C-alpha angles and dihedrals in degrees: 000000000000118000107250111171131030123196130191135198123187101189119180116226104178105190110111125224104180122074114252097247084070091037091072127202075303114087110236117206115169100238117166134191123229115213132192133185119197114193134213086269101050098258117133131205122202133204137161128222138213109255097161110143099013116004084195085073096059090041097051096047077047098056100034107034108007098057102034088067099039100044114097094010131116119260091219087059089077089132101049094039086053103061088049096070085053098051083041092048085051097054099049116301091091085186118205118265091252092061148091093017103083090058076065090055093056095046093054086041091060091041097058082039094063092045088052096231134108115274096251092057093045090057096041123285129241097147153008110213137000133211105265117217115200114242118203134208122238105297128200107246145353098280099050090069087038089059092035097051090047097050093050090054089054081060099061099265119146099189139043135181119208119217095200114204101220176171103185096261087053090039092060098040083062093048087056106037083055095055106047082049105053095031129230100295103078131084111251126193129168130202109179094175093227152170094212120176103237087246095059095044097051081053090047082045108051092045084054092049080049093056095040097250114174097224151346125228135203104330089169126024117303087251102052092093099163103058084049092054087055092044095049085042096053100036133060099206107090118255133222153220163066091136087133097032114141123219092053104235089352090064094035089054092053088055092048084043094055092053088241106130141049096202128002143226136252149149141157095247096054103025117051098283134280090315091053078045099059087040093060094040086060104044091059095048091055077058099044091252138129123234105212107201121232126225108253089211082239125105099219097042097051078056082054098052091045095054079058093050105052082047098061124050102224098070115095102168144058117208113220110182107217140250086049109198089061091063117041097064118151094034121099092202121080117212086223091073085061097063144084137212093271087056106246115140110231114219112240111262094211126108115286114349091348100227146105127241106219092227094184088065091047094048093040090056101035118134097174127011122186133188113198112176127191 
């Protein structure tokens, strides 16, 4: 079960998600790559891969360092194989955050493929779906996240995570307005993705403790670990962090370490895979933590997640990036279609991921496609 062949797809897609404030001077569409491995027995494994900002720069990591290390190895040495691309992003290849970890994803995929079984029993089931909150991107103004969260309650969601978009006065004006509007029963989270004084986050703290939010996520920079140990000191609400550590399990456990955070951060896209996931996962529940899993922007990926979450036990929630249908190309497959009225996702019971790529899509936006082979 060697991998024999390795295929790569850069596709445009030239629609932005983010405000241009957080654009930059840089433009930002949110381009993705489509990989497939093929292995000596015919069975294929798929991942995507992050290609926001320059989708060059994910090809060419694919084609010079990615395939070199996967062709002609076994899908069952992931761990091995693994541990290859650290010791490879020490000694000069510094990959981004977002690689090499979904080349972990395809190898697990064709695994559970050739056992015939859905990825999260083939990891190891606890169970078989999770409640989803919507999570928004940075809106305009007040208003927009009022009518979004409550749209998304109407749906049967019992959760919802507010992106404000700053700074902290505006921040909070959003927490509240939210909640007045969707009432007390529904979960309420908020990651400004910020870089708060401590001052000012002890003062957005203590108003969402106020209005009964669940948590409260990076409100600095994920290394600035000391600023998050006084916070956590000082607050009640959890806090929490580590989705852009560095260092996979190895940064997360210096935040746990540090006493900084109440829950951490992980997903296959950012942290090594869904072996650099587990990993995670585990580590936090060694500490009596949970490991919250963050959308991947990717379809597939967030599938991917999911099948993680439904195999370790310290996960509650399911991201789900809104509005939806902007974030799960190329998959075939809506998220949507795995969920009920209550508003829980049900993991795909198919081998392996359990999904379809919509290759007509792929081949109809792709700006580079290469074929490596062992």
């Amino acid at each position: 079960m060697r991998v024999e062949t390795f295929e790569t797809w850069i596709c445009r897609r030239p629609k932005g998600l983010f405000d241009e404030e957080r654009e930059g001077a840089a433009p930002m569409p949110w381009s993705y790559g489509v990989g497939r491995i093929t292995t000596s027995d015919g069975i294929e494994g798929i991942a995507t891969f992050w290609a926001a900002r320059s989708g060059a720069v994910t090809d060419a990591y694919l084609a010079d360092v990615i395939a070199p290390v996967i062709l002609g190895r076994s899908i069952h040495d992931r761990e091995k194989i693994w541990h290859d691309f650290w010791n490879i992003d020490r000694h000069g290849a510094f990959f981004p955050v977002f690689l090499p970890g979904p080349i972990d994803v395809a190898l697990w995929d064709a695994a559970a493929r050739t056992a015939g079984l859905p990825l999260h029993r083939y990891l190891g089931s606890y169970r078989t779906s999770q409640p989803v909150y919507a999570s928004s991107l940075w809106l305009p103004a007040v208003d927009d996240y009022v009518r979004e969260a409550l749209h998304y309650k109407e749906r049967g969601f019992k959760a919802y995570k507010v992106h404000p978009c700053g700074p902290s006065r505006i921040d909070m004006e959003i927490h509240a307005a939210v909640r007045a509007a969707v009432g007390p029963e529904m979960v309420l989270m908020t990651d400004p993705v910020a870089e708060y004084t401590l001052p000012e986050a002890i003062r957005v703290a203590r108003h969402l403790e106020e209005l009964d939010y669940y948590w409260f996520e990076e409100p600095f920079r994920d290394y600035e670990l000391d600023k998050y140990a006084k916070l956590a000191a000082a607050v009640d609400i959890p806090i929490v962090g580590t989705e852009t550590t560095r260092g996979g399990p190895w940064g997360v456990a210096q935040a746990i370490k540090a006493d900084a955070l109440d829950m951490v951060r992980a997903d296959v896209s950012w942290k090594g895979g869904i072996t650099g996931t587990l990993k995670v996962c585990h580590l936090a529940e060694a500490h009596g933590i949970n490991c919250e899993l963050h959308t991947t922007t990717m379809g597939p990926m967030d599938v991917a997640n999911l099948h993680v979450a439904c195999a370790v036990r310290n996960s509650e929630y399911f991201e789900l990036f809104v509005p939806e249908d902007s974030f799960q190309i190329p998959m075939k497959q809506s998220l949507r279609d795995l969920m009920d009225a209550d508003g829980n996702i049900h993991v795909p019971e198919g081998p392996g991921l359990g999904i379809d790529i919509d290759w007509d899509l792929v081949d109809a936006n792709c700006v580079s496609h290469r074929r490596f082979s062992a």
